[in-house]
Each structure stands twice: as C-alpha cells, then as structure tokens.
PDB file of C-alpha atoms in Angstrom:
ATOM      1  CA  MET A 226     -19.898 -51.391  28.989  1.00  0.00           C
ATOM      2  CA  ALA A 227     -19.010 -47.734  29.620  1.00  0.00           C
ATOM      3  CA  SER A 228     -15.451 -48.165  28.338  1.00  0.00           C
ATOM      4  CA  PHE A 229     -16.761 -50.004  25.279  1.00  0.00           C
ATOM      5  CA  VAL A 230     -19.163 -47.122  24.489  1.00  0.00           C
ATOM      6  CA  ALA A 231     -16.439 -44.527  25.076  1.00  0.00           C
ATOM      7  CA  LEU A 232     -14.060 -46.306  22.722  1.00  0.00           C
ATOM      8  CA  ALA A 233     -16.813 -46.796  20.164  1.00  0.00           C
ATOM      9  CA  GLN A 234     -17.251 -43.025  19.972  1.00  0.00           C
ATOM     10  CA  ASP A 235     -13.599 -42.489  19.192  1.00  0.00           C
ATOM     11  CA  LYS A 236     -13.209 -42.969  15.448  1.00  0.00           C
ATOM     12  CA  PRO A 237      -9.643 -42.754  14.185  1.00  0.00           C
ATOM     13  CA  ASN A 238      -9.118 -40.625  11.131  1.00  0.00           C
ATOM     14  CA  THR A 239      -8.319 -43.233   8.483  1.00  0.00           C
ATOM     15  CA  ASN A 240      -7.855 -40.941   5.491  1.00  0.00           C
ATOM     16  CA  THR A 241      -4.855 -39.102   6.925  1.00  0.00           C
ATOM     17  CA  LYS A 242      -1.303 -40.328   6.818  1.00  0.00           C
ATOM     18  CA  ALA A 243       1.629 -39.608   9.060  1.00  0.00           C
ATOM     19  CA  ASP A 244       3.283 -37.894   6.111  1.00  0.00           C
ATOM     20  CA  SER A 245       0.483 -35.281   5.849  1.00  0.00           C
ATOM     21  CA  ILE A 246       2.539 -32.706   7.717  1.00  0.00           C
ATOM     22  CA  ILE A 247       2.376 -29.301   6.055  1.00  0.00           C
ATOM     23  CA  LYS A 248       5.775 -27.685   5.607  1.00  0.00           C
ATOM     24  CA  TRP A 249       6.218 -24.092   4.560  1.00  0.00           C
ATOM     25  CA  ILE A 250       9.146 -22.802   2.615  1.00  0.00           C
ATOM     26  CA  PRO A 251       9.854 -19.058   2.540  1.00  0.00           C
ATOM     27  CA  ALA A 252      10.241 -17.816  -1.025  1.00  0.00           C
ATOM     28  CA  LYS A 253      11.063 -14.251  -2.024  1.00  0.00           C
ATOM     29  CA  ILE A 254       9.367 -12.840  -5.083  1.00  0.00           C
ATOM     30  CA  VAL A 255      10.487  -9.377  -6.243  1.00  0.00           C
ATOM     31  CA  GLY A 256      10.791  -7.655  -2.909  1.00  0.00           C
ATOM     32  CA  HIS A 257       8.080  -9.299  -0.844  1.00  0.00           C
ATOM     33  CA  ALA A 258       8.005 -12.540   1.080  1.00  0.00           C
ATOM     34  CA  GLN A 259       5.736 -15.391   0.116  1.00  0.00           C
ATOM     35  CA  TYR A 260       5.430 -18.923   1.427  1.00  0.00           C
ATOM     36  CA  ASP A 261       5.229 -22.113  -0.588  1.00  0.00           C
ATOM     37  CA  TYR A 262       3.604 -25.119   1.075  1.00  0.00           C
ATOM     38  CA  THR A 263       4.432 -28.783   0.641  1.00  0.00           C
ATOM     39  CA  ILE A 264       2.692 -31.932   1.846  1.00  0.00           C
ATOM     40  CA  ASN A 265       4.667 -35.136   1.483  1.00  0.00           C
ATOM     41  CA  GLY A 266       7.152 -33.259  -0.701  1.00  0.00           C
ATOM     42  CA  LYS A 267       4.492 -32.122  -3.199  1.00  0.00           C
ATOM     43  CA  MET A 268       3.732 -28.439  -3.744  1.00  0.00           C
ATOM     44  CA  GLN A 269       0.309 -27.294  -2.536  1.00  0.00           C
ATOM     45  CA  THR A 270      -1.682 -24.159  -3.207  1.00  0.00           C
ATOM     46  CA  SER A 271      -2.566 -21.885  -0.320  1.00  0.00           C
ATOM     47  CA  GLU A 272      -6.260 -22.716  -0.886  1.00  0.00           C
ATOM     48  CA  ASP A 273      -5.569 -26.441  -0.350  1.00  0.00           C
ATOM     49  CA  VAL A 274      -3.642 -25.670   2.814  1.00  0.00           C
ATOM     50  CA  LYS A 275      -6.419 -23.401   4.115  1.00  0.00           C
ATOM     51  CA  ALA A 276      -8.989 -26.109   3.434  1.00  0.00           C
ATOM     52  CA  ARG A 277      -6.956 -28.601   5.475  1.00  0.00           C
ATOM     53  CA  LEU A 278      -6.447 -26.110   8.296  1.00  0.00           C
ATOM     54  CA  TYR A 279     -10.147 -25.218   8.395  1.00  0.00           C
ATOM     55  CA  ALA A 280     -11.041 -28.918   8.510  1.00  0.00           C
ATOM     56  CA  TYR A 281      -9.111 -29.421  11.780  1.00  0.00           C
ATOM     57  CA  ALA A 282     -10.904 -27.640  14.660  1.00  0.00           C
ATOM     58  CA  PRO A 283      -7.927 -26.370  16.739  1.00  0.00           C
ATOM     59  CA  SER A 284      -6.176 -24.913  13.703  1.00  0.00           C
ATOM     60  CA  LYS A 285      -9.465 -23.443  12.451  1.00  0.00           C
ATOM     61  CA  VAL A 286      -9.751 -21.329  15.620  1.00  0.00           C
ATOM     62  CA  GLU A 287      -6.233 -19.944  15.139  1.00  0.00           C
ATOM     63  CA  LEU A 288      -6.804 -19.355  11.431  1.00  0.00           C
ATOM     64  CA  LEU A 289      -9.963 -17.362  12.201  1.00  0.00           C
ATOM     65  CA  LYS A 290      -7.981 -15.277  14.704  1.00  0.00           C
ATOM     66  CA  SER A 291      -5.332 -14.713  12.045  1.00  0.00           C
ATOM     67  CA  SER A 292      -7.966 -13.596   9.563  1.00  0.00           C
ATOM     68  CA  ARG A 293      -9.448 -11.141  12.067  1.00  0.00           C
ATOM     69  CA  GLU A 294      -6.012  -9.715  12.879  1.00  0.00           C
ATOM     70  CA  ALA A 295      -5.221  -9.372   9.170  1.00  0.00           C
ATOM     71  CA  SER A 296      -8.440  -7.398   8.697  1.00  0.00           C
ATOM     72  CA  LEU A 297      -7.534  -5.113  11.592  1.00  0.00           C
ATOM     73  CA  TYR A 298      -4.070  -4.696  10.070  1.00  0.00           C
ATOM     74  CA  GLY A 299      -5.627  -3.574   6.785  1.00  0.00           C
ATOM     75  CA  LEU A 300      -7.928  -1.115   8.547  1.00  0.00           C
ATOM     76  CA  SER A 301      -4.996   0.295  10.513  1.00  0.00           C
ATOM     77  CA  VAL A 302      -2.952   0.813   7.356  1.00  0.00           C
ATOM     78  CA  ILE A 303      -5.854   2.558   5.612  1.00  0.00           C
ATOM     79  CA  GLY A 304      -6.463   4.716   8.690  1.00  0.00           C
ATOM     80  CA  PHE A 305      -2.777   5.611   8.855  1.00  0.00           C
ATOM     81  CA  ALA A 306      -2.745   6.648   5.202  1.00  0.00           C
ATOM     82  CA  LEU A 307      -5.843   8.802   5.583  1.00  0.00           C
ATOM     83  CA  SER A 308      -4.822  10.472   8.840  1.00  0.00           C
ATOM     84  CA  GLY A 309      -1.260  11.010   7.580  1.00  0.00           C
ATOM     85  CA  ALA A 310      -2.551  12.649   4.415  1.00  0.00           C
ATOM     86  CA  GLY A 311      -4.966  14.748   6.464  1.00  0.00           C
ATOM     87  CA  ALA A 312      -2.192  15.875   8.808  1.00  0.00           C
ATOM     88  CA  THR A 313       0.025  16.795   5.877  1.00  0.00           C
ATOM     89  CA  LEU A 314      -2.728  18.812   4.234  1.00  0.00           C
ATOM     90  CA  GLU A 315      -3.546  20.517   7.526  1.00  0.00           C
ATOM     91  CA  PHE A 316       0.081  21.554   8.081  1.00  0.00           C
ATOM     92  CA  ILE A 317       0.414  22.802   4.502  1.00  0.00           C
ATOM     93  CA  ASP A 318      -2.835  24.742   4.677  1.00  0.00           C
ATOM     94  CA  LYS A 319      -2.268  26.388   8.080  1.00  0.00           C
ATOM     95  CA  SER A 320       1.451  27.145   7.999  1.00  0.00           C
ATOM     96  CA  GLY A 321       1.541  29.294   4.872  1.00  0.00           C
ATOM     97  CA  GLY A 322       3.117  32.732   5.007  1.00  0.00           C
ATOM     98  CA  SER A 323       3.743  35.517   2.557  1.00  0.00           C
ATOM     99  CA  ILE A 324       6.891  37.234   1.331  1.00  0.00           C
ATOM    100  CA  ASN A 325       7.221  40.931   2.048  1.00  0.00           C
ATOM    101  CA  ALA A 326       7.977  42.657  -1.247  1.00  0.00           C
ATOM    102  CA  ALA A 327       9.917  45.465   0.414  1.00  0.00           C
ATOM    103  CA  ASN A 328      12.744  43.445   1.978  1.00  0.00           C
ATOM    104  CA  GLY A 329      12.272  39.900   0.572  1.00  0.00           C
ATOM    105  CA  GLN A 330      11.779  38.306   3.992  1.00  0.00           C
ATOM    106  CA  GLU A 331       8.974  35.926   4.814  1.00  0.00           C
ATOM    107  CA  THR A 332       6.349  37.299   7.132  1.00  0.00           C
ATOM    108  CA  SER A 333       3.577  35.317   8.668  1.00  0.00           C
ATOM    109  CA  THR A 334       0.215  36.843   7.876  1.00  0.00           C
ATOM    110  CA  SER A 335      -1.912  33.929   9.018  1.00  0.00           C
ATOM    111  CA  HIS A 336      -2.171  32.985  12.664  1.00  0.00           C
ATOM    112  CA  HIS A 337      -4.047  29.714  12.347  1.00  0.00           C
ATOM    113  CA  SER A 338      -3.821  26.959  14.912  1.00  0.00           C
ATOM    114  CA  LEU A 339      -1.968  23.802  13.919  1.00  0.00           C
ATOM    115  CA  THR A 340      -3.853  21.724  16.486  1.00  0.00           C
ATOM    116  CA  GLY A 341      -5.706  19.721  13.814  1.00  0.00           C
ATOM    117  CA  GLY A 342      -2.419  18.734  12.194  1.00  0.00           C
ATOM    118  CA  TYR A 343      -0.948  17.670  15.527  1.00  0.00           C
ATOM    119  CA  VAL A 344      -4.032  15.624  16.402  1.00  0.00           C
ATOM    120  CA  LEU A 345      -4.018  13.884  13.016  1.00  0.00           C
ATOM    121  CA  SER A 346      -0.272  13.234  13.366  1.00  0.00           C
ATOM    122  CA  GLY A 347      -0.918  11.588  16.723  1.00  0.00           C
ATOM    123  CA  VAL A 348      -3.671   9.448  15.236  1.00  0.00           C
ATOM    124  CA  ALA A 349      -1.378   8.435  12.362  1.00  0.00           C
ATOM    125  CA  THR A 350       1.367   7.468  14.811  1.00  0.00           C
ATOM    126  CA  ALA A 351      -1.044   5.372  16.878  1.00  0.00           C
ATOM    127  CA  LEU A 352      -2.304   3.633  13.748  1.00  0.00           C
ATOM    128  CA  VAL A 353       1.246   2.770  12.653  1.00  0.00           C
ATOM    129  CA  PHE A 354       1.830   0.985  15.951  1.00  0.00           C
ATOM    130  CA  SER A 355      -1.587  -0.669  15.663  1.00  0.00           C
ATOM    131  CA  ALA A 356      -0.752  -1.912  12.160  1.00  0.00           C
ATOM    132  CA  ILE A 357       2.568  -3.358  13.351  1.00  0.00           C
ATOM    133  CA  PHE A 358       0.897  -5.099  16.296  1.00  0.00           C
ATOM    134  CA  HIS A 359      -1.962  -6.583  14.253  1.00  0.00           C
ATOM    135  CA  GLY A 360       0.333  -7.635  11.396  1.00  0.00           C
ATOM    136  CA  LEU A 361       2.657  -9.518  13.734  1.00  0.00           C
ATOM    137  CA  SER A 362      -0.290 -11.016  15.592  1.00  0.00           C
ATOM    138  CA  ALA A 363      -1.851 -12.261  12.340  1.00  0.00           C
ATOM    139  CA  LYS A 364       1.421 -13.906  11.368  1.00  0.00           C
ATOM    140  CA  ARG A 365       1.769 -15.508  14.808  1.00  0.00           C
ATOM    141  CA  HIS A 366      -1.759 -16.974  14.690  1.00  0.00           C
ATOM    142  CA  ALA A 367      -1.219 -18.333  11.166  1.00  0.00           C
ATOM    143  CA  HIS A 368       2.002 -20.072  12.223  1.00  0.00           C
ATOM    144  CA  LYS A 369       0.264 -21.426  15.323  1.00  0.00           C
ATOM    145  CA  ALA A 370      -2.580 -22.821  13.180  1.00  0.00           C
ATOM    146  CA  LEU A 371      -0.034 -24.637  11.046  1.00  0.00           C
ATOM    147  CA  ALA A 372       1.781 -25.951  14.124  1.00  0.00           C
ATOM    148  CA  LEU A 373      -1.468 -27.220  15.674  1.00  0.00           C
ATOM    149  CA  TYR A 374      -2.376 -29.003  12.467  1.00  0.00           C
ATOM    150  CA  ASN A 375       1.045 -30.643  12.215  1.00  0.00           C
ATOM    151  CA  GLN A 376       1.002 -31.603  15.897  1.00  0.00           C
ATOM    152  CA  GLN A 377      -1.651 -34.250  15.254  1.00  0.00           C
ATOM    153  CA  TYR A 378       0.795 -36.172  13.031  1.00  0.00           C
ATOM    154  CA  GLU A 379       3.841 -36.076  15.272  1.00  0.00           C
TER     155      GLU A 379
END
C-alpha cells in the first residue's frame, strides 16, 4: 500500500517533450554580445525562456541568484562611476598650482591634502573588482539555470 501511495504522488509531466531542451546561440550585435534561444529548432524570446526557467524549481533558484548578482553588478558599476568621478574632481581641485609671473615657473601655493582623492580612488578600484566578480557570477548562475532545466530532458 505504501509503494502504491508513493507512486500515486509522482505525476509525470505530460506536457513536456524530450525535444524541449533550450539551446542558446551567441549572437553579436554591434559590439555587444547577445544570446538567441531555440527550443526544438524554433526561435524563442528571452521572456518565454525565463517563464520556462521560472516554472522549473531548481532552475528558478539559480535564476533568482543570477538576478541578485546582476543587481549587485549594476550597483557596483554605478558606485565605481560615482567614486571615480569624485576622485577625479578631488585631485583636480586639490592639486592646482599657480604660475609665477616673474620667471614663468609653476609654484604650488596650495598645500591641500589629497587623502580624499586617494580614498575615493581606492573605493573605485574595489568597486571595479566587485563589478567583475558579480558580473561573472550572474553569468555563471544563468548558465547553470539553463543547464539544470535541460538536465531534466536528457
């Protein structure tokens, strides 16, 4: 009786076919990479592929991780741009000198600290590495989600 009940709970997915494997084809469009998706040789939109991946629980977990990593990538890029611009402005503002009219040589009349520029440069450098890490991690999780989805049909 127990084996009968256990097998009764296991419903095979009847609306999927063995040819439902999602294949991705790298396509280059004017300088940046894009992927085209096919199922059974027919082109699919990325929204259709996401819907299929979200419908399958193991791939949904990886796709959510990919989405989180992509968000962190975007935040890192924005942070890098802001801190890099701030560092540049700080260096420009604090390193200015004046030209001595008598002999034409530059003399430094301001003795401001460049510490703020160095700190912002360090933050910008850290955010570049963070952006690289999160971008690669997002890509890895997206590919893993696709592999997990396709694994059910192999």
